[in-house]
């Protein structure tokens, strides 16, 4: 391994440690330095994109996950995270497409079901929204609650969903299980 490869490897390791320890901004800086030194890799972009997501920098996250998908079109994690970023940006159709790609490879992502359901609701596609929200409800409360970490301070994209939930006699409210409706109301407050 050359000195340059060793340095790049060390930068990536340092950035990952910073990310894992919650130093998100600093990890992004180190990931970016590693990239500028020639270390453009799927692993770097996935990690930096995840840090960007955690900070609510959805445009930057979308860019990193798009880079991953330009190298590996079937990368399930990149489809998942980019789908989340797209929905947060209000790009619901594209978000649904990415989340569907992710779920086709890994149907056990409760958050993907939930966020895709919210995107469907925002587009007025109530029957699809109900199916996904009920599916999401079957997953652990801990996973569903992690939604708040992704969108907690950015609930703006889900105004149509909140309005639909507020309608007492809305048809889709009768199709949601009581548990699903309650969880959804709590998440969007």
mmCIF file of C-alpha atoms in Angstrom:
data_model
loop_
_atom_site.group_PDB
_atom_site.id
_atom_site.type_symbol
_atom_site.label_atom_id
_atom_site.label_comp_id
_atom_site.label_asym_id
_atom_site.label_seq_id
_atom_site.Cartn_x
_atom_site.Cartn_y
_atom_site.Cartn_z
ATOM 1 C CA UNK A 1 0.000 0.000 0.000
ATOM 2 C CA UNK A 2 1.411 3.386 -0.949
ATOM 3 C CA UNK A 3 1.792 6.271 1.452
ATOM 4 C CA UNK A 4 -1.057 8.098 -0.298
ATOM 5 C CA UNK A 5 -3.396 5.079 0.098
ATOM 6 C CA UNK A 6 -2.407 4.774 3.761
ATOM 7 C CA UNK A 7 -3.182 8.468 4.341
ATOM 8 C CA UNK A 8 -6.560 8.168 2.565
ATOM 9 C CA UNK A 9 -7.402 5.062 4.562
ATOM 10 C CA UNK A 10 -6.442 6.880 7.766
ATOM 11 C CA UNK A 11 -8.630 9.860 6.855
ATOM 12 C CA UNK A 12 -11.613 7.614 6.142
ATOM 13 C CA UNK A 13 -11.117 5.775 9.436
ATOM 14 C CA UNK A 14 -10.836 9.074 11.335
ATOM 15 C CA UNK A 15 -13.969 10.448 9.651
ATOM 16 C CA UNK A 16 -15.933 7.290 10.484
ATOM 17 C CA UNK A 17 -14.840 7.448 14.117
ATOM 18 C CA UNK A 18 -15.889 11.097 14.312
ATOM 19 C CA UNK A 19 -19.251 10.227 12.731
ATOM 20 C CA UNK A 20 -19.836 7.309 15.096
ATOM 21 C CA UNK A 21 -18.990 9.471 18.113
ATOM 22 C CA UNK A 22 -21.469 12.162 17.098
ATOM 23 C CA UNK A 23 -19.039 14.743 15.719
ATOM 24 C CA UNK A 24 -20.985 15.063 12.494
ATOM 25 C CA UNK A 25 -19.711 18.390 11.173
ATOM 26 C CA UNK A 26 -16.079 17.439 11.749
ATOM 27 C CA UNK A 27 -16.620 14.018 10.162
ATOM 28 C CA UNK A 28 -18.039 15.698 7.053
ATOM 29 C CA UNK A 29 -14.947 17.915 6.889
ATOM 30 C CA UNK A 30 -12.622 14.904 7.070
ATOM 31 C CA UNK A 31 -14.679 12.907 4.543
ATOM 32 C CA UNK A 32 -14.434 15.895 2.193
ATOM 33 C CA UNK A 33 -10.671 16.159 2.682
ATOM 34 C CA UNK A 34 -10.339 12.448 1.921
ATOM 35 C CA UNK A 35 -12.431 12.919 -1.216
ATOM 36 C CA UNK A 36 -10.341 15.899 -2.366
ATOM 37 C CA UNK A 37 -7.261 13.701 -1.922
ATOM 38 C CA UNK A 38 -8.728 11.249 -4.416
ATOM 39 C CA UNK A 39 -10.673 8.907 -2.188
ATOM 40 C CA UNK A 40 -14.025 9.049 -3.950
ATOM 41 C CA UNK A 41 -15.680 5.812 -2.921
ATOM 42 C CA UNK A 42 -19.101 4.353 -2.284
ATOM 43 C CA UNK A 43 -18.178 3.937 1.387
ATOM 44 C CA UNK A 44 -17.132 7.587 1.725
ATOM 45 C CA UNK A 45 -20.277 8.918 0.025
ATOM 46 C CA UNK A 46 -22.610 6.664 2.021
ATOM 47 C CA UNK A 47 -21.000 7.706 5.291
ATOM 48 C CA UNK A 48 -20.835 11.414 4.506
ATOM 49 C CA UNK A 49 -24.393 11.321 3.170
ATOM 50 C CA UNK A 50 -25.586 9.712 6.419
ATOM 51 C CA UNK A 51 -23.867 12.467 8.406
ATOM 52 C CA UNK A 52 -25.506 15.087 6.173
ATOM 53 C CA UNK A 53 -28.913 13.414 6.739
ATOM 54 C CA UNK A 54 -28.403 13.477 10.490
ATOM 55 C CA UNK A 55 -27.784 17.233 10.296
ATOM 56 C CA UNK A 56 -30.828 17.831 8.108
ATOM 57 C CA UNK A 57 -28.670 18.763 5.096
ATOM 58 C CA UNK A 58 -30.919 16.879 2.689
ATOM 59 C CA UNK A 59 -29.620 18.413 -0.568
ATOM 60 C CA UNK A 60 -26.035 17.511 0.281
ATOM 61 C CA UNK A 61 -27.103 14.031 1.387
ATOM 62 C CA UNK A 62 -29.029 13.559 -1.864
ATOM 63 C CA UNK A 63 -25.875 14.454 -3.823
ATOM 64 C CA UNK A 64 -23.749 11.912 -1.958
ATOM 65 C CA UNK A 65 -26.305 9.122 -2.335
ATOM 66 C CA UNK A 66 -26.675 9.960 -6.027
ATOM 67 C CA UNK A 67 -22.901 9.547 -6.388
ATOM 68 C CA UNK A 68 -23.163 6.108 -4.813
ATOM 69 C CA UNK A 69 -25.941 5.149 -7.219
ATOM 70 C CA UNK A 70 -23.922 6.375 -10.199
ATOM 71 C CA UNK A 71 -21.304 3.763 -9.217
ATOM 72 C CA UNK A 72 -23.664 1.037 -7.969
ATOM 73 C CA UNK A 73 -27.242 1.372 -9.253
ATOM 74 C CA UNK A 74 -28.512 -1.428 -7.014
ATOM 75 C CA UNK A 75 -27.089 -0.139 -3.722
ATOM 76 C CA UNK A 76 -30.016 -0.672 -1.362
ATOM 77 C CA UNK A 77 -28.757 1.662 1.357
ATOM 78 C CA UNK A 78 -28.210 4.512 -1.110
ATOM 79 C CA UNK A 79 -31.743 4.099 -2.476
ATOM 80 C CA UNK A 80 -33.097 4.049 1.081
ATOM 81 C CA UNK A 81 -31.263 7.136 2.276
ATOM 82 C CA UNK A 82 -31.728 9.100 -0.929
ATOM 83 C CA UNK A 83 -35.442 8.265 -0.802
ATOM 84 C CA UNK A 84 -35.609 9.713 2.713
ATOM 85 C CA UNK A 85 -33.737 12.845 1.616
ATOM 86 C CA UNK A 86 -35.983 13.303 -1.426
ATOM 87 C CA UNK A 87 -39.140 13.056 0.655
ATOM 88 C CA UNK A 88 -37.715 15.534 3.165
ATOM 89 C CA UNK A 89 -37.123 17.889 0.223
ATOM 90 C CA UNK A 90 -40.720 17.465 -0.948
ATOM 91 C CA UNK A 91 -39.698 15.451 -4.015
ATOM 92 C CA UNK A 92 -42.300 12.795 -3.256
ATOM 93 C CA UNK A 93 -42.486 10.860 -6.545
ATOM 94 C CA UNK A 94 -38.709 10.438 -6.782
ATOM 95 C CA UNK A 95 -38.584 9.563 -3.079
ATOM 96 C CA UNK A 96 -41.234 6.880 -3.574
ATOM 97 C CA UNK A 97 -39.223 5.438 -6.472
ATOM 98 C CA UNK A 98 -36.049 5.180 -4.377
ATOM 99 C CA UNK A 99 -37.843 3.816 -1.315
ATOM 100 C CA UNK A 100 -39.559 1.217 -3.499
ATOM 101 C CA UNK A 101 -36.162 0.173 -4.903
ATOM 102 C CA UNK A 102 -34.867 -0.176 -1.355
ATOM 103 C CA UNK A 103 -37.891 -2.153 -0.172
ATOM 104 C CA UNK A 104 -37.656 -4.516 -3.132
ATOM 105 C CA UNK A 105 -34.247 -5.557 -1.785
ATOM 106 C CA UNK A 106 -34.961 -5.239 1.944
ATOM 107 C CA UNK A 107 -38.623 -5.263 2.918
ATOM 108 C CA UNK A 108 -37.789 -5.060 6.632
ATOM 109 C CA UNK A 109 -37.215 -1.303 6.750
ATOM 110 C CA UNK A 110 -40.095 0.065 8.771
ATOM 111 C CA UNK A 111 -38.936 3.639 8.241
ATOM 112 C CA UNK A 112 -38.977 3.124 4.451
ATOM 113 C CA UNK A 113 -42.585 1.932 4.655
ATOM 114 C CA UNK A 114 -43.540 4.854 6.890
ATOM 115 C CA UNK A 115 -41.857 7.567 4.832
ATOM 116 C CA UNK A 116 -43.144 6.126 1.555
ATOM 117 C CA UNK A 117 -46.615 6.069 3.110
ATOM 118 C CA UNK A 118 -46.259 9.717 4.093
ATOM 119 C CA UNK A 119 -45.114 10.581 0.568
ATOM 120 C CA UNK A 120 -48.136 8.785 -0.873
ATOM 121 C CA UNK A 121 -50.374 10.704 1.541
ATOM 122 C CA UNK A 122 -48.811 14.004 0.470
ATOM 123 C CA UNK A 123 -49.662 13.103 -3.128
ATOM 124 C CA UNK A 124 -53.243 12.228 -2.145
ATOM 125 C CA UNK A 125 -52.773 8.524 -2.862
ATOM 126 C CA UNK A 126 -54.614 7.403 0.234
ATOM 127 C CA UNK A 127 -54.894 3.653 -0.412
ATOM 128 C CA UNK A 128 -51.142 3.319 -1.021
ATOM 129 C CA UNK A 129 -50.478 5.506 2.033
ATOM 130 C CA UNK A 130 -52.635 3.290 4.232
ATOM 131 C CA UNK A 131 -50.902 0.100 3.084
ATOM 132 C CA UNK A 132 -47.449 1.472 3.849
ATOM 133 C CA UNK A 133 -48.371 3.132 7.140
ATOM 134 C CA UNK A 134 -50.032 -0.064 8.378
ATOM 135 C CA UNK A 135 -46.944 -2.030 7.259
ATOM 136 C CA UNK A 136 -44.690 0.389 9.121
ATOM 137 C CA UNK A 137 -46.774 -0.023 12.255
ATOM 138 C CA UNK A 138 -45.874 -3.717 12.334
ATOM 139 C CA UNK A 139 -42.221 -2.847 12.928
ATOM 140 C CA UNK A 140 -40.724 -2.103 16.322
ATOM 141 C CA UNK A 141 -41.622 1.103 18.114
ATOM 142 C CA UNK A 142 -37.914 1.859 18.407
ATOM 143 C CA UNK A 143 -37.458 1.844 14.633
ATOM 144 C CA UNK A 144 -40.573 3.890 13.982
ATOM 145 C CA UNK A 145 -39.516 6.355 16.662
ATOM 146 C CA UNK A 146 -36.179 6.847 14.908
ATOM 147 C CA UNK A 147 -38.255 8.737 12.354
ATOM 148 C CA UNK A 148 -38.061 11.695 14.752
ATOM 149 C CA UNK A 149 -34.272 11.643 14.465
ATOM 150 C CA UNK A 150 -34.550 11.944 10.690
ATOM 151 C CA UNK A 151 -37.403 14.436 10.415
ATOM 152 C CA UNK A 152 -38.068 15.674 13.968
ATOM 153 C CA UNK A 153 -37.280 19.318 13.347
ATOM 154 C CA UNK A 154 -38.383 19.279 9.733
ATOM 155 C CA UNK A 155 -42.022 18.190 9.767
ATOM 156 C CA UNK A 156 -42.947 20.742 7.096
ATOM 157 C CA UNK A 157 -43.035 18.231 4.251
ATOM 158 C CA UNK A 158 -45.996 16.391 5.761
ATOM 159 C CA UNK A 159 -48.659 19.092 5.955
ATOM 160 C CA UNK A 160 -51.135 17.245 3.708
ATOM 161 C CA UNK A 161 -50.798 14.127 5.828
ATOM 162 C CA UNK A 162 -51.508 16.105 9.004
ATOM 163 C CA UNK A 163 -54.568 17.668 7.377
ATOM 164 C CA UNK A 164 -55.870 14.271 6.270
ATOM 165 C CA UNK A 165 -55.389 12.836 9.753
ATOM 166 C CA UNK A 166 -57.319 15.768 11.224
ATOM 167 C CA UNK A 167 -60.404 14.965 9.116
ATOM 168 C CA UNK A 168 -62.553 12.850 11.402
ATOM 169 C CA UNK A 169 -64.493 11.094 8.651
ATOM 170 C CA UNK A 170 -61.738 10.817 6.062
ATOM 171 C CA UNK A 171 -61.964 7.400 4.369
ATOM 172 C CA UNK A 172 -58.325 6.554 4.946
ATOM 173 C CA UNK A 173 -58.657 7.116 8.705
ATOM 174 C CA UNK A 174 -61.095 4.221 8.797
ATOM 175 C CA UNK A 175 -58.594 2.010 6.979
ATOM 176 C CA UNK A 176 -55.670 2.702 9.273
ATOM 177 C CA UNK A 177 -55.486 0.517 12.329
ATOM 178 C CA UNK A 178 -56.021 2.479 15.533
ATOM 179 C CA UNK A 179 -52.443 1.720 16.533
ATOM 180 C CA UNK A 180 -51.095 2.973 13.186
ATOM 181 C CA UNK A 181 -53.167 6.154 13.303
ATOM 182 C CA UNK A 182 -52.072 6.878 16.870
ATOM 183 C CA UNK A 183 -48.386 6.322 16.068
ATOM 184 C CA UNK A 184 -48.666 8.501 12.985
ATOM 185 C CA UNK A 185 -50.350 11.359 14.877
ATOM 186 C CA UNK A 186 -47.645 11.197 17.556
ATOM 187 C CA UNK A 187 -44.843 11.255 14.986
ATOM 188 C CA UNK A 188 -46.218 14.243 13.124
ATOM 189 C CA UNK A 189 -46.979 16.469 16.113
#
